Coordinates of N, CA and C in Angstrom, one line a residue:
X1 N 120.1 62.4 115.9 CA 119.7 60.8 116.0 C 120.1 60.5 117.9
X2 N 120.9 61.6 119.1 CA 120.4 61.7 120.3 C 119.0 61.4 120.9
X3 N 118.3 62.4 120.3 CA 117.4 62.7 120.9 C 116.8 61.2 121.3
X4 N 115.4 61.4 122.7 CA 114.8 60.0 123.2 C 113.6 60.3 122.4
X5 N 113.0 58.4 122.7 CA 112.2 58.5 121.5 C 110.4 58.9 121.8
X6 N 110.9 59.2 123.4 CA 109.9 59.4 124.5 C 109.6 61.3 124.2
X7 N 110.6 61.5 124.0 CA 110.8 63.4 124.2 C 109.2 63.9 123.5
X8 N 108.9 64.3 124.5 CA 108.0 65.5 123.2 C 106.1 64.7 124.0
X9 N 106.5 63.4 124.2 CA 105.1 62.5 124.2 C 104.9 62.5 125.9
X10 N 103.2 62.4 125.6 CA 102.3 62.3 127.1 C 102.7 61.1 127.5
X11 N 102.6 61.0 129.3 CA 102.7 60.2 129.6 C 101.2 59.4 129.6
X12 N 100.4 58.6 129.9 CA 99.5 58.0 129.5 C 98.2 57.4 131.3
X13 N 97.7 58.3 131.6 CA 97.1 57.5 132.6 C 95.9 55.9 131.9
X14 N 95.6 55.2 132.9 CA 94.3 54.4 132.8 C 93.3 55.0 132.0
X15 N 92.9 55.9 132.4 CA 91.7 56.3 132.1 C 91.7 56.9 131.5
X16 N 93.0 57.8 130.7 CA 92.7 58.7 129.8 C 92.8 57.3 128.5
X17 N 93.4 56.1 128.7 CA 93.7 55.1 127.6 C 92.0 54.8 127.3
X18 N 91.7 54.4 128.7 CA 89.9 53.9 128.2 C 89.0 54.7 128.4
X19 N 89.5 56.1 128.3 CA 88.2 57.4 127.9 C 86.9 56.7 126.9
X20 N 87.4 57.2 126.0 CA 86.4 56.6 124.7 C 86.0 55.1 124.2
X21 N 86.0 54.2 125.5 CA 85.2 53.6 125.8 C 84.3 53.0 126.5
X22 N 83.6 52.6 125.8 CA 82.1 52.7 126.5 C 81.5 51.5 127.0
X23 N 81.0 50.5 126.1 CA 81.1 49.4 127.4 C 81.8 48.2 126.6
X24 N 82.1 46.7 127.1 CA 83.1 45.6 126.7 C 82.1 44.4 127.6
X25 N 82.2 43.8 125.8 CA 80.6 43.1 125.4 C 81.4 42.0 126.8
X26 N 81.1 41.2 127.8 CA 81.7 39.5 128.0 C 81.4 38.9 127.6
X27 N 82.5 38.0 127.3 CA 82.4 36.7 126.8 C 81.4 35.4 127.6
X28 N 80.8 34.6 126.2 CA 80.4 34.0 126.5 C 80.3 32.7 126.4
X29 N 80.4 32.2 127.0 CA 80.6 30.0 126.5 C 79.4 29.7 126.2
X30 N 79.1 28.6 125.5 CA 78.2 27.6 125.4 C 78.7 26.7 125.8
X31 N 77.7 25.8 126.6 CA 78.0 24.8 127.3 C 76.1 23.7 127.1
X32 N 76.5 22.5 127.4 CA 75.2 21.3 128.0 C 76.0 21.1 128.6
X33 N 74.3 20.4 129.4 CA 74.6 18.9 131.3 C 74.2 17.9 130.4
X34 N 75.0 17.0 131.2 CA 74.6 16.1 130.7 C 73.7 15.2 131.1
X35 N 72.8 16.2 132.3 CA 72.3 16.0 132.8 C 70.5 15.3 132.1
X36 N 71.1 16.9 132.2 CA 69.2 17.2 131.5 C 69.1 17.5 130.4
X37 N 70.5 17.3 129.5 CA 70.5 17.7 127.9 C 70.2 19.1 127.6
X38 N 70.0 19.5 128.8 CA 70.1 21.7 128.4 C 71.5 22.0 127.0
X39 N 70.6 22.8 126.4 CA 72.0 23.8 126.0 C 72.2 25.4 126.0
X40 N 73.3 26.3 126.7 CA 72.5 27.1 127.2 C 74.5 28.1 127.4
X41 N 74.2 29.9 127.1 CA 75.8 30.4 127.5 C 75.5 30.3 128.4
X42 N 77.4 30.5 129.5 CA 77.6 30.6 130.6 C 78.9 32.2 130.5
X43 N 78.4 32.9 131.3 CA 79.9 34.2 131.3 C 81.1 33.5 132.1
X44 N 81.9 33.7 131.9 CA 83.3 33.9 132.8 C 83.4 33.0 134.0
X45 N 82.5 34.7 134.5 CA 82.1 34.0 136.3 C 80.9 33.0 136.6
X46 N 80.6 32.4 135.4 CA 79.9 30.9 136.2 C 80.3 29.4 136.1
X47 N 82.1 30.1 135.3 CA 82.7 28.5 135.2 C 84.0 28.4 136.5
X48 N 84.6 27.1 136.4 CA 85.8 26.9 137.1 C 86.7 26.3 135.7
X49 N 87.8 26.7 136.5 CA 89.2 25.9 136.2 C 89.9 25.4 136.3
X50 N 90.2 24.7 136.9 CA 90.9 23.2 137.8 C 92.0 22.8 136.7
X51 N 93.1 23.1 137.5 CA 94.7 22.7 135.7 C 95.5 21.8 137.3
X52 N 95.8 20.8 136.4 CA 96.7 19.5 138.0 C 97.0 19.4 136.1
X53 N 98.6 18.2 137.4 CA 99.7 17.7 137.0 C 99.4 16.6 135.4
X54 N 97.9 16.9 135.6 CA 98.3 15.8 134.1 C 96.8 16.2 133.8
X55 N 96.3 15.9 132.0 CA 95.4 15.5 131.7 C 93.7 15.2 132.2
X56 N 94.3 14.6 133.0 CA 93.1 13.9 133.5 C 92.5 14.3 135.2
X57 N 93.2 15.2 135.6 CA 93.3 16.0 137.1 C 92.8 17.3 136.0
X58 N 93.0 17.7 134.6 CA 92.2 19.1 134.6 C 91.2 19.3 133.7
X59 N 90.0 20.0 134.3 CA 89.0 19.9 134.1 C 88.4 21.8 134.5
X60 N 87.0 21.7 134.2 CA 86.3 22.6 133.9 C 84.5 22.3 134.8
X61 N 84.2 23.0 135.2 CA 83.2 23.1 136.3 C 82.5 24.4 136.1
X62 N 81.0 23.8 136.4 CA 79.6 25.1 136.9 C 78.6 24.3 136.8
X63 N 77.8 24.9 137.4 CA 76.5 24.1 137.8 C 75.4 24.4 136.4
X64 N 75.0 23.2 136.2 CA 73.2 23.7 135.4 C 72.2 24.6 135.6
X65 N 72.3 25.8 134.7 CA 71.3 27.1 134.9 C 69.5 26.7 134.9
X66 N 69.9 25.0 134.4 CA 68.2 24.5 134.0 C 68.0 23.7 135.3
X67 N 68.4 22.7 135.5 CA 68.7 22.1 136.5 C 69.0 21.7 137.8
X68 N 70.4 22.8 137.9 CA 71.0 22.6 138.9 C 71.9 21.7 139.0
X69 N 72.4 21.0 138.0 CA 73.8 20.2 138.0 C 74.0 20.0 138.4
X70 N 75.7 19.8 139.8 CA 77.2 20.4 139.5 C 77.6 19.4 137.8
X71 N 78.1 20.7 137.3 CA 78.5 19.4 135.7 C 80.3 19.9 136.1
X72 N 81.4 18.2 135.6 CA 82.4 19.2 135.9 C 82.5 17.9 134.7
X73 N 83.5 18.8 133.6 CA 84.1 17.8 132.6 C 85.4 17.8 132.1
X74 N 86.3 17.4 131.3 CA 87.6 17.3 131.0 C 87.9 18.6 130.1
X75 N 89.2 19.6 130.3 CA 89.7 20.1 129.6 C 90.8 20.2 129.1
X76 N 91.3 20.1 127.8 CA 92.5 19.8 127.0 C 92.6 21.0 126.8
X77 N 94.1 20.9 126.1 CA 94.8 22.4 126.1 C 94.1 23.4 125.3
X78 N 93.6 23.3 124.3 CA 92.4 24.4 123.7 C 91.8 25.1 124.5
X79 N 90.5 23.9 125.1 CA 89.7 24.1 126.3 C 89.5 25.1 127.4
X80 N 91.7 24.9 127.7 CA 92.2 25.8 129.2 C 92.7 27.1 128.4
X81 N 93.2 27.2 127.3 CA 93.8 28.3 126.3 C 92.8 28.5 126.3
X82 N 91.0 29.4 125.3 CA 89.9 29.9 126.2 C 89.3 30.0 126.9
X83 N 89.5 29.1 127.9 CA 88.8 29.4 128.7 C 89.5 30.5 129.6
X84 N 91.0 30.2 129.6 CA 92.0 31.8 130.5 C 91.9 32.4 130.0
X85 N 91.9 32.5 128.3 CA 91.4 33.9 127.6 C 90.5 35.0 128.0
X86 N 89.2 33.8 128.0 CA 88.4 34.3 128.3 C 87.4 35.1 129.6
X87 N 88.3 34.9 131.0 CA 88.3 35.6 132.2 C 88.2 34.1 132.9
X88 N 88.0 32.6 132.5 CA 87.6 32.4 134.0 C 88.6 32.1 134.3
X89 N 88.3 31.8 135.7 CA 88.6 31.4 137.6 C 89.3 30.6 137.0
X90 N 90.8 30.0 137.6 CA 91.1 29.1 137.6 C 92.0 28.8 139.3
X91 N 91.7 27.2 139.0 CA 92.8 27.1 140.0 C 93.7 26.0 139.5
X92 N 94.7 26.3 141.0 CA 96.1 25.3 140.0 C 96.6 24.5 141.0
X93 N 96.1 23.2 140.8 CA 95.9 21.9 142.2 C 97.3 21.5 141.7
X94 N 97.7 21.7 143.4 CA 98.9 20.3 143.8 C 99.6 19.4 144.0
X95 N 100.2 18.1 144.1 CA 99.8 16.9 144.0 C 100.9 16.9 145.1
X96 N 101.0 16.2 146.1 CA 101.8 16.3 147.1 C 102.7 15.1 147.5

């Protein structure tokens, strides 16, 4: 039992690990605009998440694809978890 667990195992490169994958489906988030009342889906790149020191300063934002309005909505713990897990860019706000 003195043999190493990795004896005989080949090292794996990133390219070989993902060689069988054809494509990755982007995560889509459902959102709505309070100005025009449009309902739509957005990719992670269309959203921004700002995490502040309190729940009052934690929010996500996006531009409405229908009317162009800048939308900012509060983000609780669950929303933060979903957005970060889906690849949304995150900005951490610091107070002075």
